[in-house]
Coordinates of C-alpha atoms in Angstrom, one line a residue:
M211 CA 79.3 154.9 96.1
P212 CA 76.4 154.5 94.0
R213 CA 76.5 155.0 90.4
D214 CA 75.0 157.8 88.9
R215 CA 72.1 157.4 86.3
A216 CA 74.2 159.0 83.5
E217 CA 77.0 156.2 84.1
E218 CA 74.2 153.6 84.0
D219 CA 72.8 155.4 80.9
Y220 CA 76.0 154.8 79.2
D221 CA 76.3 151.2 80.3
R222 CA 73.0 150.5 78.7
L223 CA 73.9 152.5 75.6
Y224 CA 77.3 150.8 75.3
E225 CA 75.9 147.3 75.9
R226 CA 73.2 148.0 73.2
A227 CA 75.3 149.3 70.4
R228 CA 78.2 146.6 71.3
T229 CA 75.3 144.0 70.5
I230 CA 74.4 145.6 67.2
L231 CA 78.0 146.2 66.0
E232 CA 78.7 142.6 66.8
A233 CA 75.7 141.0 65.2
E234 CA 75.5 143.1 62.0
A235 CA 79.2 143.9 61.3
A236 CA 78.8 142.3 57.9
R237 CA 76.5 144.7 56.8
R238 CA 78.0 147.1 54.3
D239 CA 75.3 150.2 55.4
L240 CA 75.8 149.6 59.1
T241 CA 77.2 153.0 60.4
I242 CA 77.9 154.3 63.8
D243 CA 75.4 157.3 62.8
A244 CA 72.9 154.3 61.8
V245 CA 73.5 152.6 65.2
A246 CA 73.1 155.9 67.0
L247 CA 70.1 157.0 65.4
R248 CA 68.8 153.1 66.0
L249 CA 69.1 153.4 69.6
G250 CA 67.6 157.1 69.9
S251 CA 71.0 158.9 70.8
G252 CA 73.5 160.9 68.8
R253 CA 77.0 160.0 67.6
R254 CA 78.6 162.0 70.2
R255 CA 76.8 160.1 72.9
L256 CA 77.8 157.1 71.9
E257 CA 81.2 157.8 71.4
R258 CA 81.4 158.8 74.9
A259 CA 79.5 155.6 76.1
F260 CA 82.1 153.6 74.5
R261 CA 84.9 156.1 75.7
V262 CA 83.9 155.1 79.2
H263 CA 85.1 151.3 78.3
G264 CA 88.3 152.2 76.8
E265 CA 87.0 151.6 73.2
S266 CA 85.4 153.6 70.2
P267 CA 82.5 152.4 68.1
G268 CA 84.4 152.5 65.0
D269 CA 87.1 150.6 66.2
V270 CA 84.6 147.8 67.5
L271 CA 83.1 147.3 64.0
R272 CA 86.3 147.5 62.4
S273 CA 87.6 144.3 64.8
H274 CA 84.4 142.4 64.2
R275 CA 84.9 143.1 60.2
L276 CA 88.2 142.2 60.5
R277 CA 87.9 139.0 62.4
L278 CA 84.8 138.1 59.8
A279 CA 87.1 138.6 56.8
R280 CA 89.7 136.5 58.4
A281 CA 87.4 133.9 59.0
L282 CA 86.4 133.8 55.4
V283 CA 90.0 133.8 54.0
D284 CA 90.6 130.6 55.9
S285 CA 87.6 128.9 55.0
E286 CA 86.8 130.2 51.6
R287 CA 90.0 129.8 49.6
G288 CA 88.8 130.5 46.2
L289 CA 87.4 134.2 47.0
G290 CA 89.0 137.4 46.0
L291 CA 89.5 140.1 48.3
A292 CA 87.0 142.1 46.8
E293 CA 84.7 139.5 47.4
I294 CA 85.6 138.8 50.8
A295 CA 85.5 142.6 51.7
E296 CA 81.8 142.5 50.4
M297 CA 80.9 139.6 52.7
A298 CA 82.5 141.0 55.8
G299 CA 81.2 144.4 55.5
F300 CA 84.1 146.6 54.1
P301 CA 83.2 148.9 51.5
S302 CA 85.8 147.5 49.4
G303 CA 89.0 145.1 48.7
R304 CA 91.2 148.0 49.7
A305 CA 89.6 148.9 52.7
L306 CA 90.2 145.3 53.6
R307 CA 93.8 145.1 52.5
D308 CA 94.3 148.2 54.5
A309 CA 93.0 146.6 57.4
F310 CA 95.1 143.6 57.2
T311 CA 98.0 145.7 56.6
K312 CA 97.1 147.7 59.7
H313 CA 97.1 144.8 61.8
G314 CA 100.3 143.2 60.2
V315 CA 99.1 140.8 57.7
T316 CA 100.6 141.7 54.4
D317 CA 99.0 138.7 51.9
P318 CA 96.1 137.2 53.7
H319 CA 96.1 134.5 51.3
D320 CA 99.9 133.7 51.7
A321 CA 100.3 130.5 54.2
G322 CA 102.3 132.7 56.4
G323 CA 99.6 135.6 56.2
V324 CA 96.1 135.4 58.5
R325 CA 97.0 132.1 60.1
S326 CA 100.7 132.9 61.4
Q327 CA 99.0 136.2 62.7
R328 CA 96.7 134.5 64.5
R329 CA 98.8 132.4 66.3
R330 CA 100.9 135.4 67.5
E331 CA 98.0 137.0 69.2

């Protein structure tokens, strides 16, 4: 059965948005609304395109920011959470700590924190 034009449009929108979210996750000013506007779409349409793929644009952005923060924690031992948060695109150190906590990491600087979490994944 051939795909309809709306499905193809959603796929293109999803791929283009995902590329932006992945490449620019560290930018603190990158928002879902800004991505939608940049792609000539509305936020709801963008969210529907992601929903078709079982994701949300906000979750994708947070996931990439968290991955970047984890890499920074591992490689930049002298940095505090506020500095890592800024470099990874989080609005604050508190927002980064909350994201880590939500993913089961209670102390990212602790030897049992990020690294042991990653081994379990």
